[in-house]
Short mmCIF file of C-alpha atoms in Angstrom, two decimals:
data_model
loop_
_atom_site.label_atom_id
_atom_site.label_comp_id
_atom_site.label_asym_id
_atom_site.label_seq_id
_atom_site.Cartn_x
_atom_site.Cartn_y
_atom_site.Cartn_z
CA MET A 30 143.55 122.87 86.21
CA ALA A 31 142.50 124.44 82.86
CA LEU A 32 139.09 124.29 81.45
CA ASP A 33 139.95 122.33 78.35
CA PRO A 34 137.58 120.41 76.32
CA VAL A 35 138.97 117.18 77.91
CA THR A 36 138.49 118.31 81.52
CA MET A 37 135.17 119.75 80.68
CA LEU A 38 133.96 116.61 79.26
CA VAL A 39 135.42 114.44 82.40
CA LEU A 40 133.52 116.81 84.90
CA SER A 41 130.47 116.27 82.93
CA LEU A 42 130.94 112.43 83.07
CA ALA A 43 131.36 112.60 86.76
CA LEU A 44 128.54 114.68 87.55
CA ALA A 45 126.23 112.91 85.05
CA ALA A 46 127.13 109.34 86.69
CA SER A 47 126.50 110.89 90.17
CA ALA A 48 122.92 112.63 89.46
CA ALA A 49 122.26 109.02 87.69
CA LEU A 50 122.99 107.13 90.72
CA HIS A 51 121.27 109.55 93.14
CA LEU A 52 118.06 109.60 91.46
CA ALA A 53 118.07 105.93 90.73
CA ILE A 54 118.25 105.51 94.70
CA GLU A 55 115.43 108.12 95.08
CA TRP A 56 113.39 105.83 92.42
CA ARG A 57 113.96 102.58 94.34
CA SER A 58 112.52 104.20 97.84
CA VAL A 59 109.70 105.82 96.15
CA ARG A 60 109.04 104.39 92.54
CA ALA A 61 108.05 107.49 91.19
CA PRO A 62 108.55 107.09 87.33
CA ALA A 63 109.89 110.59 86.73
CA LEU A 64 112.57 109.88 88.82
CA LEU A 65 113.24 106.37 86.54
CA PHE A 66 113.30 108.57 83.23
CA TRP A 67 115.54 111.41 84.89
CA SER A 68 118.18 108.78 85.83
CA ALA A 69 118.10 107.09 82.59
CA GLY A 70 118.42 110.69 81.36
CA PHE A 71 121.62 111.20 83.07
CA ALA A 72 123.03 107.70 82.64
CA THR A 73 122.69 108.68 78.77
CA ILE A 74 124.61 111.80 79.27
CA PHE A 75 127.06 109.64 80.92
CA LEU A 76 127.62 107.19 78.16
CA GLY A 77 127.64 110.28 75.66
CA CYS A 78 130.28 112.09 77.15
CA GLY A 79 132.42 108.94 77.46
CA LEU A 80 131.89 108.54 73.79
CA SER A 81 132.89 112.21 73.05
CA LEU A 82 136.29 111.57 74.59
CA LEU A 83 136.82 109.01 71.74
CA ARG A 84 137.27 112.06 69.29
CA THR A 85 140.81 112.52 70.88
CA SER A 86 141.62 109.17 69.59
CA GLY A 87 140.34 109.74 66.14
CA ILE A 88 137.07 107.46 66.65
CA LEU A 89 134.72 109.88 65.00
CA ILE A 90 131.65 107.95 64.27
CA LEU A 91 131.26 107.10 67.96
CA GLY A 92 132.81 110.41 69.31
CA ILE A 93 130.40 112.53 67.41
CA TRP A 94 127.67 110.79 65.68
CA PHE A 95 126.56 108.67 68.80
CA ALA A 96 127.56 110.97 71.52
CA ASN A 97 125.16 113.75 69.75
CA GLY A 98 122.32 111.24 69.39
CA LEU A 99 122.71 110.35 73.04
CA LEU A 100 122.65 113.92 74.18
CA ILE A 101 119.40 114.27 72.28
CA PHE A 102 117.99 111.07 73.67
CA ALA A 103 118.75 112.32 77.35
CA HIS A 104 116.94 115.29 76.84
CA TRP A 105 114.12 113.19 75.40
CA LEU A 106 113.94 111.23 78.55
CA PHE A 107 114.14 114.25 80.63
CA LEU A 108 111.07 115.62 78.59
CA PHE A 109 109.07 112.39 79.13
CA GLY A 110 110.08 112.40 82.84
CA VAL A 111 108.83 115.98 83.02
CA ALA A 112 105.35 114.81 81.45
CA ARG A 113 105.24 111.87 84.00
CA PHE A 114 105.88 114.48 86.73
CA THR A 115 103.04 117.01 85.42
CA ASP A 116 100.72 114.04 84.61
CA THR A 117 100.53 115.18 80.88
CA ARG A 118 100.46 113.27 77.84
CA LEU A 119 102.67 114.18 75.15
CA SER A 120 101.45 114.12 71.18
CA ARG A 121 102.79 111.34 68.86
CA GLY A 122 105.15 113.99 67.49
CA TRP A 123 107.77 113.91 70.37
CA TYR A 124 108.44 110.13 69.84
CA LEU A 125 109.57 110.95 66.11
CA ILE A 126 112.63 113.09 67.64
CA VAL A 127 114.97 110.02 67.79
CA PRO A 128 114.17 108.56 64.51
CA PHE A 129 114.58 111.71 63.07
CA TRP A 130 117.90 112.10 64.20
CA VAL A 131 118.66 108.87 63.01
CA ALA A 132 118.07 109.73 59.54
CA LEU A 133 120.96 112.47 59.89
CA LEU A 134 123.13 109.67 59.36
CA LEU A 135 122.71 109.68 55.94
CA LEU A 136 123.86 113.16 55.37
CA PRO A 137 126.67 113.69 53.40
CA GLU A 138 130.04 114.95 54.78
CA GLY A 139 131.19 117.99 53.42
CA PRO A 140 132.67 121.59 54.21
CA GLN A 141 129.11 122.61 56.26
CA TRP A 142 128.89 119.15 57.67
CA SER A 143 130.07 120.42 61.36
CA LYS A 144 127.63 123.44 61.11
CA THR A 145 124.69 121.37 59.98
CA MET A 146 125.26 118.80 62.44
CA LEU A 147 125.62 121.39 65.18
CA LEU A 148 122.48 123.52 64.10
CA VAL A 149 120.34 120.29 63.75
CA ASN A 150 121.15 118.88 67.34
CA SER A 151 121.07 122.06 68.96
CA LEU A 152 117.73 122.82 67.64
CA LEU A 153 116.37 119.13 68.78
CA VAL A 154 117.82 119.75 72.20
CA ALA A 155 116.19 123.13 72.57
CA ALA A 156 112.84 121.87 71.33
CA LEU A 157 113.08 119.12 74.06
CA ALA A 158 114.19 121.36 76.78
CA LEU A 159 111.78 124.07 76.41
CA ARG A 160 108.86 121.85 75.96
CA ALA A 161 109.77 120.37 79.41
CA SER A 162 109.88 123.81 80.68
CA LEU A 163 106.54 124.56 79.40
CA LEU A 164 104.93 121.57 80.68
CA LEU A 165 106.45 122.99 84.26
CA GLN A 166 104.26 126.08 84.01
CA PRO A 167 101.82 126.34 86.95
CA HIS A 168 98.41 126.31 85.18
CA GLY A 169 96.74 127.78 88.11
CA ARG A 170 98.30 125.53 90.89
CA SER A 171 101.38 126.46 92.93
CA LEU A 172 104.55 124.25 92.18
CA SER A 173 107.16 123.75 94.37
CA VAL A 174 110.65 125.67 94.83
CA GLY A 175 112.50 122.55 93.04
CA ALA A 176 109.82 122.42 90.06
CA VAL A 177 110.03 126.18 89.76
CA GLN A 178 113.79 126.05 89.51
CA LEU A 179 113.67 122.96 87.34
CA ARG A 180 111.42 124.95 84.96
CA PHE A 181 113.58 128.26 84.52
CA VAL A 182 116.70 126.03 84.28
CA LEU A 183 115.30 123.98 81.63
CA LEU A 184 113.98 127.36 79.87
CA LEU A 185 117.54 128.91 80.08
CA HIS A 186 119.09 125.70 78.73
CA GLY A 187 116.61 125.35 75.81
CA LEU A 188 117.37 128.90 75.13
CA PHE A 189 120.89 128.37 75.07
CA TYR A 190 120.76 125.73 72.74
CA LEU A 191 118.38 127.68 70.40
CA LEU A 192 120.98 130.43 70.32
CA LYS A 193 123.83 127.72 70.18
CA GLY A 194 122.30 126.54 67.02
CA LEU A 195 121.40 130.11 65.29
CA SER A 196 125.09 131.03 66.02
CA VAL A 197 126.31 128.99 62.90
CA PHE A 198 124.78 131.63 60.57
CA LEU A 199 127.34 134.32 62.01
CA PRO A 200 130.28 135.05 59.57
CA GLY A 201 133.29 133.64 60.59
CA THR A 202 132.01 131.09 63.09
CA LEU A 203 134.73 128.24 63.46
CA LEU A 204 133.40 124.93 64.14
CA ASP A 205 135.39 121.86 64.33
CA LEU A 206 133.34 118.77 66.08
CA ALA A 207 135.99 116.28 65.38
CA ALA A 208 138.62 118.25 67.61
CA LEU A 209 136.43 120.15 69.84
CA ARG A 210 137.61 123.59 68.48
CA GLY A 211 135.68 126.81 68.26
CA GLN A 212 134.59 129.29 70.83
CA ILE A 213 130.98 128.11 70.52
CA ILE A 214 131.75 124.42 71.55
CA GLN A 215 133.75 125.81 74.52
CA ILE A 216 130.91 127.76 75.93
CA SER A 217 128.68 124.55 75.23
CA LEU A 218 130.87 122.39 77.32
CA VAL A 219 131.03 125.06 80.38
CA GLU A 220 127.13 125.45 80.00
CA GLY A 221 126.80 121.39 79.98
CA VAL A 222 128.26 121.15 83.31
CA MET A 223 126.36 123.87 84.94
CA ALA A 224 123.42 122.62 83.50
CA ILE A 225 123.75 119.07 84.78
CA MET A 226 124.28 120.40 88.21
CA LEU A 227 121.46 122.55 88.33
CA ILE A 228 119.01 120.02 86.51
CA ALA A 229 119.93 117.20 89.11
CA VAL A 230 119.66 119.39 91.82
CA SER A 231 116.15 120.92 90.84
CA MET A 232 114.83 117.16 89.84
CA THR A 233 115.70 115.76 93.11
CA GLY A 234 114.14 118.77 95.06
CA SER A 235 110.95 118.56 92.79
CA GLU A 236 110.10 114.99 93.47
CA ARG A 237 111.13 115.04 97.17
CA HIS A 238 108.72 118.16 97.71
CA ARG A 239 105.86 116.06 96.24
CA ARG A 240 106.77 113.18 97.76
CA GLU A 241 106.55 114.88 101.27
CA LYS A 242 103.21 116.88 100.11
CA GLN A 243 101.83 113.63 99.54
CA MET A 244 102.66 112.04 102.51
CA ALA A 245 101.55 114.97 104.38
CA HIS A 246 98.12 114.67 102.44
CA LEU A 247 98.17 110.93 103.51
CA ALA A 248 98.53 111.52 107.09
CA ALA A 249 95.78 114.11 107.37
CA ARG A 250 93.09 111.85 105.57
CA ASP A 251 91.05 108.88 106.68
CA PRO A 252 92.19 106.05 104.41
CA LEU A 253 88.90 104.79 103.81
CA THR A 254 86.76 107.58 102.96
CA ALA A 255 89.84 110.33 102.32
CA LEU A 256 87.89 112.76 104.18
CA TYR A 257 89.81 114.55 106.91
CA ASN A 258 90.86 112.34 110.05
CA ARG A 259 90.08 113.44 113.58
CA ARG A 260 93.63 114.80 114.38
CA ALA A 261 93.40 117.09 110.80
CA PHE A 262 90.11 118.40 111.70
CA GLU A 263 91.17 119.72 115.08
CA VAL A 264 94.08 121.37 113.70
CA ARG A 265 92.26 122.77 110.67
CA ALA A 266 89.12 123.62 112.64
CA ALA A 267 90.91 125.99 114.99
CA ALA A 268 91.39 128.72 112.22
CA LEU A 269 87.86 128.50 111.12
CA LEU A 270 86.42 128.92 114.88
CA ASP A 271 88.40 131.88 115.24
CA GLU A 272 86.64 133.63 112.48
CA VAL A 273 83.39 133.20 113.93
CA SER A 274 81.31 136.38 114.90
CA VAL A 275 77.93 137.57 114.80
CA VAL A 276 78.29 138.61 111.52
CA THR A 277 79.81 135.01 110.40
CA PRO A 278 78.06 132.42 112.72
CA GLY A 279 79.37 128.88 112.58
CA ALA A 280 77.80 125.54 112.81
CA LEU A 281 78.93 122.19 113.55
CA LEU A 282 76.88 119.04 112.25
CA LEU A 283 77.61 115.67 113.84
CA ILE A 284 76.38 112.81 111.65
CA ASP A 285 75.99 109.27 112.76
CA VAL A 286 74.78 106.15 111.08
CA ASP A 287 71.54 104.46 112.41
CA ASN A 288 71.69 100.48 112.64
CA PHE A 289 74.91 100.42 110.92
CA LYS A 290 75.97 97.36 112.84
CA PRO A 291 73.47 95.04 111.04
CA VAL A 292 75.00 96.01 107.63
CA ASN A 293 78.19 94.59 108.76
CA ASP A 294 76.70 91.32 110.61
CA LEU A 295 74.29 90.58 107.42
CA HIS A 296 76.07 91.82 104.35
CA GLY A 297 79.83 91.98 105.34
CA HIS A 298 82.31 94.52 106.17
CA THR A 299 83.05 95.13 102.56
CA ALA A 300 79.36 96.36 102.29
CA GLY A 301 79.81 98.36 105.32
CA ASP A 302 82.92 100.00 103.93
CA HIS A 303 81.16 100.85 100.69
CA LEU A 304 78.21 102.50 102.47
CA LEU A 305 80.75 104.83 104.61
CA VAL A 306 82.41 105.64 101.42
CA THR A 307 78.76 106.42 99.67
CA LEU A 308 78.29 108.64 102.43
CA SER A 309 81.41 110.65 102.53
CA GLU A 310 80.77 111.05 98.76
CA GLN A 311 77.36 112.71 99.50
CA ILE A 312 79.00 114.89 102.05
CA ARG A 313 81.69 116.08 99.91
CA SER A 314 79.00 116.89 97.30
CA LEU A 315 77.16 118.87 99.64
CA LEU A 316 79.84 120.72 101.30
CA PRO A 317 80.11 124.50 100.74
CA GLU A 318 83.44 126.25 100.15
CA GLN A 319 85.41 127.41 103.09
CA ALA A 320 83.91 124.36 105.29
CA LEU A 321 85.50 121.30 106.93
CA ALA A 322 84.48 117.46 106.83
CA ALA A 323 85.75 114.99 108.70
CA ARG A 324 85.30 111.29 109.67
CA LEU A 325 85.66 111.17 113.57
CA GLY A 326 85.75 107.47 113.57
CA GLY A 327 83.69 104.47 112.96
CA ASP A 328 80.29 105.72 111.62
CA GLU A 329 80.65 109.14 112.87
CA PHE A 330 81.22 112.13 110.61
CA ALA A 331 81.41 115.99 111.19
CA ILE A 332 80.86 118.93 109.40
CA LEU A 333 81.88 122.33 110.40
CA LEU A 334 80.64 125.34 108.42
CA LYS A 335 81.62 129.02 108.09
CA HIS A 336 78.68 131.62 107.23
CA ALA A 337 76.08 129.17 108.49
CA SER A 338 72.48 129.79 109.12
CA ARG A 339 69.57 127.75 110.31
CA GLU A 340 68.39 127.42 106.93
CA ARG A 341 71.75 126.11 105.46
CA VAL A 342 72.33 123.81 108.45
CA GLU A 343 68.66 122.32 107.94
CA SER A 344 69.22 122.31 104.23
CA ILE A 345 72.51 120.38 104.10
CA GLY A 346 71.41 118.06 106.81
CA ASN A 347 68.24 117.19 105.39
CA ALA A 348 69.55 116.92 101.76
CA LEU A 349 72.00 114.34 103.10
CA ARG A 350 69.47 112.45 105.20
CA GLU A 351 67.48 112.09 102.01
CA GLN A 352 70.41 111.26 99.74
CA PHE A 353 71.45 108.60 102.25
CA ASN A 354 67.89 107.12 102.91
CA ALA A 355 67.70 106.51 99.39
CA VAL A 356 70.72 104.59 98.82
CA THR A 357 70.37 102.51 101.83
CA SER A 358 66.53 101.54 101.49
CA ALA A 359 67.62 100.40 97.82
CA SER A 360 70.52 98.40 98.60
CA PHE A 361 70.38 96.85 102.25
CA SER A 362 67.57 94.77 103.68
CA THR A 363 67.89 95.16 107.27
CA PRO A 364 65.63 94.82 110.31
CA GLN A 365 65.55 98.10 110.91
CA PRO A 366 66.21 101.09 108.32
CA VAL A 367 69.82 102.38 108.11
CA THR A 368 69.45 105.93 108.60
CA LEU A 369 71.22 109.06 109.65
CA SER A 370 70.87 111.06 113.13
CA ILE A 371 72.43 114.43 112.81
CA GLY A 372 73.09 116.85 115.81
CA ALA A 373 73.88 120.37 115.30
CA SER A 374 74.73 123.53 116.74
CA LEU A 375 74.68 126.98 115.52
CA PHE A 376 76.83 129.57 117.15
CA ASP A 377 78.02 133.20 116.72
CA GLN A 378 80.88 133.26 119.39
CA PRO A 379 83.94 131.23 119.24
CA PRO A 380 83.63 128.27 121.50
CA GLY A 381 86.33 127.47 124.18
CA SER A 382 87.67 124.48 122.15
CA LEU A 383 86.45 122.33 119.53
CA ALA A 384 86.38 119.84 122.50
CA VAL A 385 83.81 121.75 124.09
CA LEU A 386 81.76 122.52 121.01
CA ILE A 387 81.66 118.62 120.00
CA GLU A 388 80.30 117.84 123.56
CA GLN A 389 77.51 120.24 123.11
CA VAL A 390 76.70 118.95 119.77
CA ASP A 391 77.10 115.34 121.21
CA GLU A 392 73.97 116.13 123.22
CA ALA A 393 71.74 117.29 120.34
CA LEU A 394 72.69 114.02 118.53
CA TYR A 395 71.72 112.33 121.47
CA GLN A 396 68.32 113.72 121.37
CA SER A 397 68.09 112.95 117.77
CA LYS A 398 68.74 109.38 118.47
CA ARG A 399 66.37 109.35 121.30
CA GLY A 400 63.68 111.09 119.55
CA GLY A 401 63.51 108.05 117.00
CA ARG A 402 66.72 108.40 114.70
CA ASP A 403 66.44 109.91 111.36
CA THR A 404 66.03 113.31 112.41
CA LEU A 405 68.27 116.45 112.28
CA GLN A 406 68.17 117.97 115.98
CA LEU A 407 69.72 121.67 115.98
CA VAL A 408 70.44 123.98 118.59
CA ASP A 409 70.71 127.82 117.99
CA ARG A 410 73.29 129.38 120.08
CA THR A 411 73.29 132.52 118.61
CA ARG A 412 72.59 135.65 120.23
CA LEU A 413 69.39 135.71 118.06
CA GLY A 414 68.48 132.30 118.70
CA VAL A 415 68.70 132.42 122.60
CA ALA A 416 66.51 135.62 122.64
CA SER A 417 63.93 133.99 120.78
CA ARG A 418 63.80 131.17 123.54
CA GLN A 419 63.42 133.55 126.36
CA PRO A 420 60.01 133.60 127.98
CA VAL A 421 57.96 136.43 127.36
#
């Protein structure tokens, strides 16, 4: 099959329709706005390729003017899809692209009409594609393979259209938009087919990777407080516990809310949920780097520290108690004060397992509650701490 202009347009037509349908199906399942923009962009390319075929029948107004305008509009949709994907707000100038092209309808036809149209259309497409590529720069955060691929495909696509537009200044350039004649147009049709395939694959991969990442994030988080849940805490704690040594001691704090049930009974479960969210925010604000925090269930929370010390454990625990007491004393009237009991263990040898460590710290938490609540009970299991407890 010869790669003549009509054949290339038919291939583009089929690929654009497939891409639009596939992205629309993806959008129906996840409702990601970027997918809707991208699907609409490929649907616009499908319509534009269909109109381009009308040139062979001599219908030039639709086959040239509207077909080229739809190509620009499709890339405008691609850009806004990328903006939604990256949570970026575009300046108002990008909204003027389509009206600017409509103004080109006022250009009079003449000897240089084809070159002028090709130049302006190419530069507009290049600007849209290059801006979309720029939005996909990592900016300090990693990108998925699909997003990286989309970034470079759009970059190359934009550079191609930039060179395509500037090629009209080369001497002896043959351009005939009406008959789809000229080497530039032939190359552009081939590039268009390749770009449709690569952009569609990259867009699908980008959104799918982000969706999978979001699902993994949700599976690891407690839905109320957004802290790690027990399962995720157990998985992530293993690596941190393996790094514990005499040089880098670790510490586990178990935190339990005293007299939490009266809050639910007297003020409602919404108030109780709000209190747990407040506590989680306080924990997050005090959490050092490379530390883990989780809601183990109910009103029980855990903090696992790296590079711990008695001073750091006491500082975090007491600050948390004071902040929490300030909130509850001002917000809740209960027969007994709503406070925090904290049990903690400082250690410089990796424990047999996290479960064993939690059992040990549970005993300290029990001592805290039995000793009157609203206290921090710390057990120092480091070599130095054990030695200091030996009888002289």
